[in-house]
Short mmCIF file of N, CA and C in Angstrom, two decimals:
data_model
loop_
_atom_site.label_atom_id
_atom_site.label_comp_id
_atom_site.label_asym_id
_atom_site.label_seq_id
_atom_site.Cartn_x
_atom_site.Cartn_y
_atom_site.Cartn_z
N UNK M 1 -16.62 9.19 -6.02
CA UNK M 1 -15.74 8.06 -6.17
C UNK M 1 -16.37 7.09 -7.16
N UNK M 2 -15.39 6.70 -7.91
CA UNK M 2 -16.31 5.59 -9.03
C UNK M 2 -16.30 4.20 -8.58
N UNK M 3 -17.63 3.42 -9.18
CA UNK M 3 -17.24 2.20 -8.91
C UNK M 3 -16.68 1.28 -9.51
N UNK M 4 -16.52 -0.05 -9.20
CA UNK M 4 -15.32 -0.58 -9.47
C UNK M 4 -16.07 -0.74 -10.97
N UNK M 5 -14.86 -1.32 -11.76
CA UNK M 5 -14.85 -0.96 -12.97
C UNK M 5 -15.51 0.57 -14.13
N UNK M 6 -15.56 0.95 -13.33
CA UNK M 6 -15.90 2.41 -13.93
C UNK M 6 -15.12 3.57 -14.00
N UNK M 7 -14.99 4.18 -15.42
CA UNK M 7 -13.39 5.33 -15.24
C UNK M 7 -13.93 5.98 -14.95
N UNK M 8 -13.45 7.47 -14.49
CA UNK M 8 -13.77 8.84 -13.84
C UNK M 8 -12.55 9.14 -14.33
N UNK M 9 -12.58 10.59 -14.63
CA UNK M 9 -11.23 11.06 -14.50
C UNK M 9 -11.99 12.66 -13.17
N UNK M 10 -10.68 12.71 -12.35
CA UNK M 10 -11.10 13.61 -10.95
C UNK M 10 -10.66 14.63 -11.14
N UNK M 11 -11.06 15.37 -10.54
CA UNK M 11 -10.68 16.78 -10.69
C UNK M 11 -9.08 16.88 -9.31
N UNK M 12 -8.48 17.93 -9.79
CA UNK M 12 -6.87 18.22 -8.96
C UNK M 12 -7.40 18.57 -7.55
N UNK M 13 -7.23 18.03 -6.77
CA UNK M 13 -7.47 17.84 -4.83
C UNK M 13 -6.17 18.56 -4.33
N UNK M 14 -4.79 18.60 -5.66
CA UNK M 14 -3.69 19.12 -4.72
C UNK M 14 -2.72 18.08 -4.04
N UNK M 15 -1.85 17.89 -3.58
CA UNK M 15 -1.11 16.58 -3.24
C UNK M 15 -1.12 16.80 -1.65
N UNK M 16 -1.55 17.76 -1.07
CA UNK M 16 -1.72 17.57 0.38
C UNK M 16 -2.61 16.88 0.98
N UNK M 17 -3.79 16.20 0.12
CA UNK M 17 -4.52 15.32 0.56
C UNK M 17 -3.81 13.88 0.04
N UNK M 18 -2.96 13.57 -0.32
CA UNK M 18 -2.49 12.49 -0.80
C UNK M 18 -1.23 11.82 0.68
N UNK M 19 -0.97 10.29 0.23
CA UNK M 19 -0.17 10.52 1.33
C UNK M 19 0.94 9.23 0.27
N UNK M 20 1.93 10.65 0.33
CA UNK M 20 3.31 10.25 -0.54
C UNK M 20 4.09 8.83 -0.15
N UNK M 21 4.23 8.88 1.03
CA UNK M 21 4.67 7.50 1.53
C UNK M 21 3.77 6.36 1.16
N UNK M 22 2.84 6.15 0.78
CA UNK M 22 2.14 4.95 0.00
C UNK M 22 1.99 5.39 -1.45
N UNK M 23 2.22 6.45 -1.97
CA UNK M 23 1.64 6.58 -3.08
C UNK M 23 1.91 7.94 -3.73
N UNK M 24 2.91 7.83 -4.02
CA UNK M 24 3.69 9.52 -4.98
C UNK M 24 2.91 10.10 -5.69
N UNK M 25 2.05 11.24 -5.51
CA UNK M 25 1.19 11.73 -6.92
C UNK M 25 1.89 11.56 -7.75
N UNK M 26 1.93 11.64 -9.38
CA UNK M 26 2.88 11.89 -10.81
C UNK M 26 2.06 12.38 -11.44
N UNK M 27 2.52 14.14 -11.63
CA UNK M 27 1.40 14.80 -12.43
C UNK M 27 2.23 14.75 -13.36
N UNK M 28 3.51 14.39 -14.00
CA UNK M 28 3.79 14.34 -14.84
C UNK M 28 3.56 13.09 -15.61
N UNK M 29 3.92 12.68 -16.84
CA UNK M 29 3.73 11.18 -17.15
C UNK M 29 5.19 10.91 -16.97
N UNK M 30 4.71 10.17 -16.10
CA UNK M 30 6.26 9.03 -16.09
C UNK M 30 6.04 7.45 -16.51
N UNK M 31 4.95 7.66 -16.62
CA UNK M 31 4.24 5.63 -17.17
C UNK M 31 3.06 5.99 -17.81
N UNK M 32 2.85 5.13 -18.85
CA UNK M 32 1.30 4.58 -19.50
C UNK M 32 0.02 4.29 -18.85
N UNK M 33 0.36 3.44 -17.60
CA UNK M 33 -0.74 2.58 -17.18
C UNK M 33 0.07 2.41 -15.63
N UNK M 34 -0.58 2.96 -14.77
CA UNK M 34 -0.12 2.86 -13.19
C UNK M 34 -0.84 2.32 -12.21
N UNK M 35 -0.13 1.42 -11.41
CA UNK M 35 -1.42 1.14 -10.33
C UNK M 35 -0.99 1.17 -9.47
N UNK M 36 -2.29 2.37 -8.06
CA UNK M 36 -2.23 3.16 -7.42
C UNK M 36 -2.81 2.91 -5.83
N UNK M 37 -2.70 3.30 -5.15
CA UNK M 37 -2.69 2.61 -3.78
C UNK M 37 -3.94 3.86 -3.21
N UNK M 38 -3.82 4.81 -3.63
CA UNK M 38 -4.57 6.03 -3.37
C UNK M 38 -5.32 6.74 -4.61
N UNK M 39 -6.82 7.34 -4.16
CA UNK M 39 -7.84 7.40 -5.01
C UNK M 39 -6.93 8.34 -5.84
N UNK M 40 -7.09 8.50 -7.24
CA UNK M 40 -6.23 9.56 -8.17
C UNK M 40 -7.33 10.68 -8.33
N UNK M 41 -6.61 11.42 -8.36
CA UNK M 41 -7.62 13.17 -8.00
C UNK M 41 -7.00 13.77 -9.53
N UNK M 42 -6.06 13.55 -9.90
CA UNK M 42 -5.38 14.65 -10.97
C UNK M 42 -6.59 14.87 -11.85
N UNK M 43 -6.52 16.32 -12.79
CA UNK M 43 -6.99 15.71 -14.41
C UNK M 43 -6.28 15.12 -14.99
N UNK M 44 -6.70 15.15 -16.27
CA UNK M 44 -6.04 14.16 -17.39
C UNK M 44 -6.00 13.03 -17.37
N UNK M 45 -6.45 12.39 -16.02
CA UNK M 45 -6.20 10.79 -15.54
C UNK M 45 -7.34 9.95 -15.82
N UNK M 46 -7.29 8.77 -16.40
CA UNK M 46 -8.45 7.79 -16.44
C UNK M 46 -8.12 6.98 -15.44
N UNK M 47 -9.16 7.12 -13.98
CA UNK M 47 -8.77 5.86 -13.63
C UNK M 47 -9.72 4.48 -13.24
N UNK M 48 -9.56 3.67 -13.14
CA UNK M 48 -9.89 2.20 -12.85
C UNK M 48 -10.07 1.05 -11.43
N UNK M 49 -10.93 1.26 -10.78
CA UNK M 49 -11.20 0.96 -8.94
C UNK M 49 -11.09 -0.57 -9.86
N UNK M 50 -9.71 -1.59 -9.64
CA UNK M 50 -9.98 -3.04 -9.74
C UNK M 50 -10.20 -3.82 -7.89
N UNK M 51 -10.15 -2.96 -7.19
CA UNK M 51 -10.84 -4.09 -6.05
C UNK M 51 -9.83 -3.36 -4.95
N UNK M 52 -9.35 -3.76 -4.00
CA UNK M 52 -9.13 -3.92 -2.34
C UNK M 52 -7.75 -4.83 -2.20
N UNK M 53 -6.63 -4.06 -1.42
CA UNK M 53 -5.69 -4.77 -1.05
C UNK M 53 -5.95 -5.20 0.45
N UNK M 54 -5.87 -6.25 0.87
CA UNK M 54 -5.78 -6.66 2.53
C UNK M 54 -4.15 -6.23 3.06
N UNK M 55 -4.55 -5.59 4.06
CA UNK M 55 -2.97 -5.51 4.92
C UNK M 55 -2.86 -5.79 6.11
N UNK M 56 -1.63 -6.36 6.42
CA UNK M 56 -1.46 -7.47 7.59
C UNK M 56 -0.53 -6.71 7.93
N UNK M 57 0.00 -7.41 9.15
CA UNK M 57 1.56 -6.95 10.21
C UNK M 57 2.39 -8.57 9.57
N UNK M 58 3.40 -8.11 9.58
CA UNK M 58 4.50 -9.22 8.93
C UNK M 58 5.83 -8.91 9.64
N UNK M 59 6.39 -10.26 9.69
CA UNK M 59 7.93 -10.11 10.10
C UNK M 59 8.52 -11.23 10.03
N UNK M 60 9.77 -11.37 9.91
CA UNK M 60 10.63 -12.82 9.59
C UNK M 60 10.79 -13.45 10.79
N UNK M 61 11.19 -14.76 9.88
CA UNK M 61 10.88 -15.79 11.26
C UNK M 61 12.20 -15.56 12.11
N UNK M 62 13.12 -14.74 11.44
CA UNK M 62 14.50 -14.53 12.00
C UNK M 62 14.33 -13.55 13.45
N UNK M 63 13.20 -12.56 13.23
CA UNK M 63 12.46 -11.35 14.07
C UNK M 63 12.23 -12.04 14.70
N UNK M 64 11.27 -13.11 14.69
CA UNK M 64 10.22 -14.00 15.54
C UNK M 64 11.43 -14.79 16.64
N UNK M 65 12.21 -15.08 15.81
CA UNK M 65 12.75 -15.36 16.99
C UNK M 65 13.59 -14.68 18.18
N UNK M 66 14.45 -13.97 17.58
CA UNK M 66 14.82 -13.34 18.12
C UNK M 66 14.02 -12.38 19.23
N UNK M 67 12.93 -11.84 18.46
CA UNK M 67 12.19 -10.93 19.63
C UNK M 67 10.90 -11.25 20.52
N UNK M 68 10.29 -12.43 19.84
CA UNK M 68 9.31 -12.98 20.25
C UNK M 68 8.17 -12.82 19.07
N UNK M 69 7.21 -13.19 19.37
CA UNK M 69 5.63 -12.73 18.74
C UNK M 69 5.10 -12.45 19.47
N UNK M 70 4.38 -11.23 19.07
CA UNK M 70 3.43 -9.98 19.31
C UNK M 70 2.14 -11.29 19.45
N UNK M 71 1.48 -10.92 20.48
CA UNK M 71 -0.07 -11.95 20.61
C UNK M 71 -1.36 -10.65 20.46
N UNK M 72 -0.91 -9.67 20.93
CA UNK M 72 -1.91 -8.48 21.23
C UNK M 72 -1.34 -7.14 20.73
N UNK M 73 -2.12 -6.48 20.47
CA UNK M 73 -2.12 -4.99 20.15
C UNK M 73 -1.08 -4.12 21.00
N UNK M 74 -1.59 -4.61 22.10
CA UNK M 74 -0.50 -4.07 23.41
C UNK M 74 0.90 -4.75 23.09
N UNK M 75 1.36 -5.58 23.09
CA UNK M 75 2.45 -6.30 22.31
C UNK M 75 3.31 -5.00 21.66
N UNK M 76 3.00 -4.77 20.57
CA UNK M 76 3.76 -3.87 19.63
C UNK M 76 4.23 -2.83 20.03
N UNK M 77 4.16 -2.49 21.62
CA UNK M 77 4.81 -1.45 22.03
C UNK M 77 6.38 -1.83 22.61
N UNK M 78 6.26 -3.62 22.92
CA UNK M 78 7.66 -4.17 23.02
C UNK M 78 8.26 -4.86 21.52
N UNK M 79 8.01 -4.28 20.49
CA UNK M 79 8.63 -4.81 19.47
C UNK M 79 9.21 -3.48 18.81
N UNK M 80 10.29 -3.80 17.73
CA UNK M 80 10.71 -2.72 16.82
C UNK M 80 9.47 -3.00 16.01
N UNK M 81 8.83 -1.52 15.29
CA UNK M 81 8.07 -1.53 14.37
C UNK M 81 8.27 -0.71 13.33
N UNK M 82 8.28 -0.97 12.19
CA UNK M 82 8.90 -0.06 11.10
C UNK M 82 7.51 0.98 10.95
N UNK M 83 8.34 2.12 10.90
CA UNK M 83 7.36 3.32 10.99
C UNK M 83 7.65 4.18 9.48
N UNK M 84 6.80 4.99 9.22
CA UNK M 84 7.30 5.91 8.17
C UNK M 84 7.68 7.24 8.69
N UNK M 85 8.59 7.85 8.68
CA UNK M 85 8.94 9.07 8.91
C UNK M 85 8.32 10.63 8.26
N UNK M 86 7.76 10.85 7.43
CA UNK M 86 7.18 12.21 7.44
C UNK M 86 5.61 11.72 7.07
N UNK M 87 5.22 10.08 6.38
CA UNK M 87 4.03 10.15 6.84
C UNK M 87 3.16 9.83 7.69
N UNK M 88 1.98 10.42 8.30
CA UNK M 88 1.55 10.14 9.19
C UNK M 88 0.43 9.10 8.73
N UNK M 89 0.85 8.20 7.44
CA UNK M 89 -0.44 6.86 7.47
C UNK M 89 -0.41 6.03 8.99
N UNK M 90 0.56 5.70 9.86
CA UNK M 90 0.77 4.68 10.32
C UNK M 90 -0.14 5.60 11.79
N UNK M 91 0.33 6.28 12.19
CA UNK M 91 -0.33 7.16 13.55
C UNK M 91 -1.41 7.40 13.33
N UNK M 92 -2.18 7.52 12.31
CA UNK M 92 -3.38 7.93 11.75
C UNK M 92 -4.21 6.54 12.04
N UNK M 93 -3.34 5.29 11.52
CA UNK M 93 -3.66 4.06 11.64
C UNK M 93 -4.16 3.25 12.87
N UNK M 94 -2.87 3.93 14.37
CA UNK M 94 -3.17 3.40 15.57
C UNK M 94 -4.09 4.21 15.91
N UNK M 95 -4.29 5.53 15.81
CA UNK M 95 -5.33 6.29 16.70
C UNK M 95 -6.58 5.66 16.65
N UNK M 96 -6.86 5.02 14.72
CA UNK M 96 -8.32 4.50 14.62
C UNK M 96 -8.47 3.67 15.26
N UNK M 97 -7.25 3.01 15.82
CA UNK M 97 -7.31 1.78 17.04
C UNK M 97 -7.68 2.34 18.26
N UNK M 98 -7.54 3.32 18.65
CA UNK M 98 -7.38 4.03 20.17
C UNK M 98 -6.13 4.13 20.68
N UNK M 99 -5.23 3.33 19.95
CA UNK M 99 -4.15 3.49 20.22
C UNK M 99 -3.30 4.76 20.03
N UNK M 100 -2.47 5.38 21.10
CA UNK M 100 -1.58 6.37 20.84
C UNK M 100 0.06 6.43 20.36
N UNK M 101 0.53 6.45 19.55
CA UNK M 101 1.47 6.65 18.81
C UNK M 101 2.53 8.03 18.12
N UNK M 102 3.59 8.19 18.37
CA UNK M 102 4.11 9.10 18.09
C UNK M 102 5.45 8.65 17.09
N UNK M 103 5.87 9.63 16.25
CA UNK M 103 7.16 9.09 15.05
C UNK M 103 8.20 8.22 15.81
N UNK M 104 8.22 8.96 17.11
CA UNK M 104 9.44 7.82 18.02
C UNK M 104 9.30 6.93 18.41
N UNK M 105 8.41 6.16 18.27
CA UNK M 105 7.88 5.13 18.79
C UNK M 105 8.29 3.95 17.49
N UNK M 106 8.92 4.42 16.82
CA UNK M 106 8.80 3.58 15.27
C UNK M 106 10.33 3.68 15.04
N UNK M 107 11.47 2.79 15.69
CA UNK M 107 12.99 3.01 15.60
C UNK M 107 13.33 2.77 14.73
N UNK M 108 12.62 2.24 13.71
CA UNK M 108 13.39 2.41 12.05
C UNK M 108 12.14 3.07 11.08
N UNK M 109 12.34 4.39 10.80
CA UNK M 109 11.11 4.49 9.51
C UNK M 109 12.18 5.31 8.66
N UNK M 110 10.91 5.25 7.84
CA UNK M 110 11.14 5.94 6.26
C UNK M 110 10.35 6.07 5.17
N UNK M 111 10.31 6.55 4.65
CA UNK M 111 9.18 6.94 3.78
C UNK M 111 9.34 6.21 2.35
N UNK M 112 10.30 5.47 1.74
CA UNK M 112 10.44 4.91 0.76
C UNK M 112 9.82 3.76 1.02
N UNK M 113 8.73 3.34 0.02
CA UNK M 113 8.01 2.18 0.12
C UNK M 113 8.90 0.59 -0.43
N UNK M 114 9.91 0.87 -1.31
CA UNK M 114 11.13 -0.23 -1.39
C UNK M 114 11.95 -0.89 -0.42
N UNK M 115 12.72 0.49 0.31
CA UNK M 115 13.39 0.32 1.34
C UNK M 115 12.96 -0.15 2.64
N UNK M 116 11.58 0.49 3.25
CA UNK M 116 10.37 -0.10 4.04
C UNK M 116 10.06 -1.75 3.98
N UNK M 117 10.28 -2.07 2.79
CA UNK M 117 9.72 -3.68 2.07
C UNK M 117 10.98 -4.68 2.43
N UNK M 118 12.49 -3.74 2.40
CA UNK M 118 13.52 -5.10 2.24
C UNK M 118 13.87 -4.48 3.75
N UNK M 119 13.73 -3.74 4.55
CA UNK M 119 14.07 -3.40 6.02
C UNK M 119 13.46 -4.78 6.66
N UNK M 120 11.92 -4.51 6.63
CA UNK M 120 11.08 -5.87 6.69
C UNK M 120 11.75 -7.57 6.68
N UNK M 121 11.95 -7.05 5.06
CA UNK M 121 12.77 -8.81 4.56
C UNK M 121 14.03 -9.01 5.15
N UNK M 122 14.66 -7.94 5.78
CA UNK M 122 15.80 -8.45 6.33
C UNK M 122 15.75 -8.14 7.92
N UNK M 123 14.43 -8.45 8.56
CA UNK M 123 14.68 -8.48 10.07
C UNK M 123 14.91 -7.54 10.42
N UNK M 124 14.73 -6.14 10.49
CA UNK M 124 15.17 -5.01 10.86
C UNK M 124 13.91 -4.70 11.69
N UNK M 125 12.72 -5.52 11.85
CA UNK M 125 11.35 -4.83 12.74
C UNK M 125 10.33 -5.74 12.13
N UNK M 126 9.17 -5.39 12.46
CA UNK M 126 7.90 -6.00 11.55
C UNK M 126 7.39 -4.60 11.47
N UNK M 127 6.53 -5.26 9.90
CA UNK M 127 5.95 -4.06 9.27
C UNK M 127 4.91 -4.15 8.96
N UNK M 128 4.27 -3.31 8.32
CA UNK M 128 2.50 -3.99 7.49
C UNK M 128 2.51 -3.63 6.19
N UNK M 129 1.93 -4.47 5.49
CA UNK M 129 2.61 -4.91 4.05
C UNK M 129 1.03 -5.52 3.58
N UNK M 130 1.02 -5.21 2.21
CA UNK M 130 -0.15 -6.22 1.60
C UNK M 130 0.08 -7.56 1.74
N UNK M 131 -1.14 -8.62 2.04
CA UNK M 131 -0.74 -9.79 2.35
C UNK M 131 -0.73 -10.77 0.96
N UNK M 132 -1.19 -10.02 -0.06
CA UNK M 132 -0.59 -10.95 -1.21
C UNK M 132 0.55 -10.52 -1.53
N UNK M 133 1.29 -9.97 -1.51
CA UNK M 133 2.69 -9.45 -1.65
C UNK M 133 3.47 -10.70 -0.71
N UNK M 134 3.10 -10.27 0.83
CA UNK M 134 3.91 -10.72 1.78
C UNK M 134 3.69 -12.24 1.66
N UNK M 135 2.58 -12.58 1.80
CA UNK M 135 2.22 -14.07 1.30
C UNK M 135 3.67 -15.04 0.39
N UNK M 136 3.97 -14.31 -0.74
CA UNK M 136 4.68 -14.93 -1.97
C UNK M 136 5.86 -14.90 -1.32
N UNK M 137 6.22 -14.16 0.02
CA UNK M 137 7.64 -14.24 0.67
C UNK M 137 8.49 -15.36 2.02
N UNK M 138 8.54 -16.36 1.60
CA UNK M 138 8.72 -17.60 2.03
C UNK M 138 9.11 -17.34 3.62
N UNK M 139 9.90 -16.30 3.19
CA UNK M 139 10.75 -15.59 5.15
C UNK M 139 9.96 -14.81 5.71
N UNK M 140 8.92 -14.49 5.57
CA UNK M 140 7.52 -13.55 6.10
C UNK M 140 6.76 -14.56 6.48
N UNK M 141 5.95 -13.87 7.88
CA UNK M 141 5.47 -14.48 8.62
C UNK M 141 4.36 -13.53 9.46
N UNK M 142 2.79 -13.86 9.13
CA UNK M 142 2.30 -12.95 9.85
C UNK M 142 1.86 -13.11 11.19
N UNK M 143 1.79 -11.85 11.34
CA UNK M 143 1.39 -11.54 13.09
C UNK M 143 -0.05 -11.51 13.79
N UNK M 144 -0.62 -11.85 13.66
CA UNK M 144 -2.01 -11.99 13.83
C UNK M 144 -2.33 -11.70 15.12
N UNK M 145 -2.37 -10.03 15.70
CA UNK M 145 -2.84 -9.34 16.89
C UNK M 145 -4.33 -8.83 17.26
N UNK M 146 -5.13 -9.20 16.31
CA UNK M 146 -6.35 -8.79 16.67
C UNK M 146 -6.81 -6.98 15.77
N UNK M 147 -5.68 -7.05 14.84
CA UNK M 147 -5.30 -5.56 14.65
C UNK M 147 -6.01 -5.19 13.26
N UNK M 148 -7.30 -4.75 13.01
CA UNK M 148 -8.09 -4.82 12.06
C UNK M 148 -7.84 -4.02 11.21
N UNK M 149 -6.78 -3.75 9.72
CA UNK M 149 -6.44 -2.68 8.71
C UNK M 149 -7.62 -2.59 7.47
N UNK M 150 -7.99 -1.65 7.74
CA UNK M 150 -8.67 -1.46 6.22
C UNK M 150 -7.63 -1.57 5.25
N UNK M 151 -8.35 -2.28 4.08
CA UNK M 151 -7.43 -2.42 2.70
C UNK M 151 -6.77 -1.23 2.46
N UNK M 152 -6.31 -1.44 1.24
CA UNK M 152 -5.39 -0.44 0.10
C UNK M 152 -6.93 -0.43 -0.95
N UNK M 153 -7.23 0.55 -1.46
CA UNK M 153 -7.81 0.74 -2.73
C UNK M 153 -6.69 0.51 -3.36
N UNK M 154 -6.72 -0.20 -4.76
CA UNK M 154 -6.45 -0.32 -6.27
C UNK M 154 -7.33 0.13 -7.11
N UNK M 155 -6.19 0.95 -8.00
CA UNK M 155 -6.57 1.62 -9.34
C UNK M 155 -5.40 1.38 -9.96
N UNK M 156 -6.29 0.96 -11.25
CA UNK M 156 -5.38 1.41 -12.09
C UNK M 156 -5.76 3.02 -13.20
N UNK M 157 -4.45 3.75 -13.47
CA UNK M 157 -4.57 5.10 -13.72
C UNK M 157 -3.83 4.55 -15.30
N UNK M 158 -4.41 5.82 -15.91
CA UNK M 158 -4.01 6.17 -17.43
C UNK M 158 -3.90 7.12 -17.88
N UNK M 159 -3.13 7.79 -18.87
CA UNK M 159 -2.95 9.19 -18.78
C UNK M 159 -4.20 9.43 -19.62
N UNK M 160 -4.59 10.53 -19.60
CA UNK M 160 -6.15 10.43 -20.84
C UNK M 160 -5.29 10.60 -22.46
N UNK M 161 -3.70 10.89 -22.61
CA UNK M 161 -3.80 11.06 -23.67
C UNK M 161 -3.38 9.46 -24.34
N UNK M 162 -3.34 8.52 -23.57
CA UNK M 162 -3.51 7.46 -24.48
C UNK M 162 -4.65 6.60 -24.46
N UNK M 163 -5.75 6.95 -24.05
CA UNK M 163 -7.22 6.49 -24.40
C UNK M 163 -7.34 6.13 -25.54
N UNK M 164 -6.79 6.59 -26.57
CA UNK M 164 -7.11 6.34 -28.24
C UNK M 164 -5.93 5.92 -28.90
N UNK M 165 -4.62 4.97 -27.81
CA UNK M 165 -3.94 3.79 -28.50
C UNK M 165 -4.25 2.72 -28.06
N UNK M 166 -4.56 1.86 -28.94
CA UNK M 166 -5.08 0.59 -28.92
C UNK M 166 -4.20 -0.16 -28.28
N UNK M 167 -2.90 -0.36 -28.55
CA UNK M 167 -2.36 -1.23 -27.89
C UNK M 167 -1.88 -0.98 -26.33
N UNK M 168 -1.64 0.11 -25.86
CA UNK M 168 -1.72 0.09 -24.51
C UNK M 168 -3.37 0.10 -24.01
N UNK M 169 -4.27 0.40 -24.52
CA UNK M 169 -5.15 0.21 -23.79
C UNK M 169 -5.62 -1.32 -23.94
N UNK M 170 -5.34 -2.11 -24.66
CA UNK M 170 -4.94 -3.32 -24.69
C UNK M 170 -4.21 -4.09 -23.28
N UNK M 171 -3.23 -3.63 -23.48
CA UNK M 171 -2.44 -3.86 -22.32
C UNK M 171 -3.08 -3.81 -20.86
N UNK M 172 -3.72 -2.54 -20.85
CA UNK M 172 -4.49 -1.74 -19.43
C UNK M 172 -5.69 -2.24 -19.21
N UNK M 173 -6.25 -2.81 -20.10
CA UNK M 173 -7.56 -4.30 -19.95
C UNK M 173 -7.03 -5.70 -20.15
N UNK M 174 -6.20 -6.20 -20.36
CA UNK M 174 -5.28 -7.11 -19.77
C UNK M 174 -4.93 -7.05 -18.44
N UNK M 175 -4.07 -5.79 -18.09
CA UNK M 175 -3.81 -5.78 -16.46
C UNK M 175 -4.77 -5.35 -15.35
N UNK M 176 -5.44 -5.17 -16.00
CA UNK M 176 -7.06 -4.79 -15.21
C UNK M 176 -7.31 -6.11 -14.72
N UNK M 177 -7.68 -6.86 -15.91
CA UNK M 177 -8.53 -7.94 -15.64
C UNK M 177 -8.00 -8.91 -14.63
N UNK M 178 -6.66 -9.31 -15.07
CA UNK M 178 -5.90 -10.34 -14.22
C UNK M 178 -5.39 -9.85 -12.56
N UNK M 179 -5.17 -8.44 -12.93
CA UNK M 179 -5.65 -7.83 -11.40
C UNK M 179 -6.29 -8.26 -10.50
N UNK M 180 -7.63 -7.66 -11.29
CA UNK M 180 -8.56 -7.90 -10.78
C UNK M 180 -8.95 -9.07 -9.90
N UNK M 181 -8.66 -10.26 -10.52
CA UNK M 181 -9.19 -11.02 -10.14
C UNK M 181 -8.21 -11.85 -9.13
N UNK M 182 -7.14 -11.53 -9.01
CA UNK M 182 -6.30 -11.65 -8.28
C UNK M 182 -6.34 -10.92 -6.85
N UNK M 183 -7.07 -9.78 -6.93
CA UNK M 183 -7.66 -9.62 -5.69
C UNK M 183 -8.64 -9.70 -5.16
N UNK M 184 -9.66 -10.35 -6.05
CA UNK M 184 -10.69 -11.32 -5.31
C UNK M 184 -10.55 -12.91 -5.12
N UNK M 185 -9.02 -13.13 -5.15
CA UNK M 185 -8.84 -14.39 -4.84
C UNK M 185 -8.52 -15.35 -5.68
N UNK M 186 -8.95 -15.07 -7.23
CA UNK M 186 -8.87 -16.14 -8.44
C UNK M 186 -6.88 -16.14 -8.67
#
């Protein structure tokens, strides 16, 4: 694994170690300059460790009222909780808790990370969401259960065949930087 600011490009792991619901492999190019929630394994890829996302439990104050607030871990078994449906990040998530969890336990999931985001924004459950994301969302409101998430890694990825245009790699040390520092707080 490289460290932060240092490229690697990785060798192909295969997409069964990946987990699609946070983070779609694209072995094709579909973008210049991508940033990635999960370590990038492909070849051809340059990529870029700019720092650590924090993730929280979130839900609207519309939820809050209606259903109450969660105080404890134990809590979330009387709330709707938005789950993902074919991936298993979230069960993977409670077990490291001790907690036991199964797909049914999660009355609204899905695996689209968009649809997951405005289910959220429109009161449909609480979810867990990066907290600088959720932060900037005036109707989000976090839940503070005692419930300890390891970050998101950030990368940013590049295809290797534009290493040698200047102006996107321009661009990709521009969005590096301000990234960056945006997730250490600046």
């Amino acid at each position: 694994m490289p460290h932060q600011g240092r490229e690697s490009q990785g060798q192909e792991a295969g997409a069964a170690g990946h987990d699609h619901a946070l983070n779609p492999v694209r072995l094709r190019r579909d973008a210049d300059i991508a940033i990635r929630m999960v370590d990038p394994t492909q070849n051809a890829l340059i990529a870029r460790r700019l720092g650590e996302a924090p993730l929280g439990l979130f839900g609207t104050r519309s939820y809050f009222e209606r259903r109450g607030r969660p105080r404890t871990v134990a809590d979330l078994a009387e709330h709707d909780v938005l789950g993902f449906d074919r991936s298993d990040a979230l069960l993977r998530a409670y077990a490291a808790h001790g907690l036991r969890a199964a797909r049914e336990d999660f009355p609204v999931r899905c695996d689209d990370q968009m649809v997951y985001w405005n289910l959220m924004l429109a009161g449909a459950g609480i979810g867990f969401a990066q907290v600088l994301l959720a932060e900037r969302q005036p109707g989000l409101e976090q839940a503070e259960i005692g419930l300890r998430l390891a970050p998101l890694p950030v990368w940013q990825v590049l295809h290797e065949e534009v290493r040698g245009n200047a102006r996107i790699r321009r661009v990709a040390d521009c969005l590096a930087e301000a990234l960056a520092a945006r997730l250490r707080g600046g």
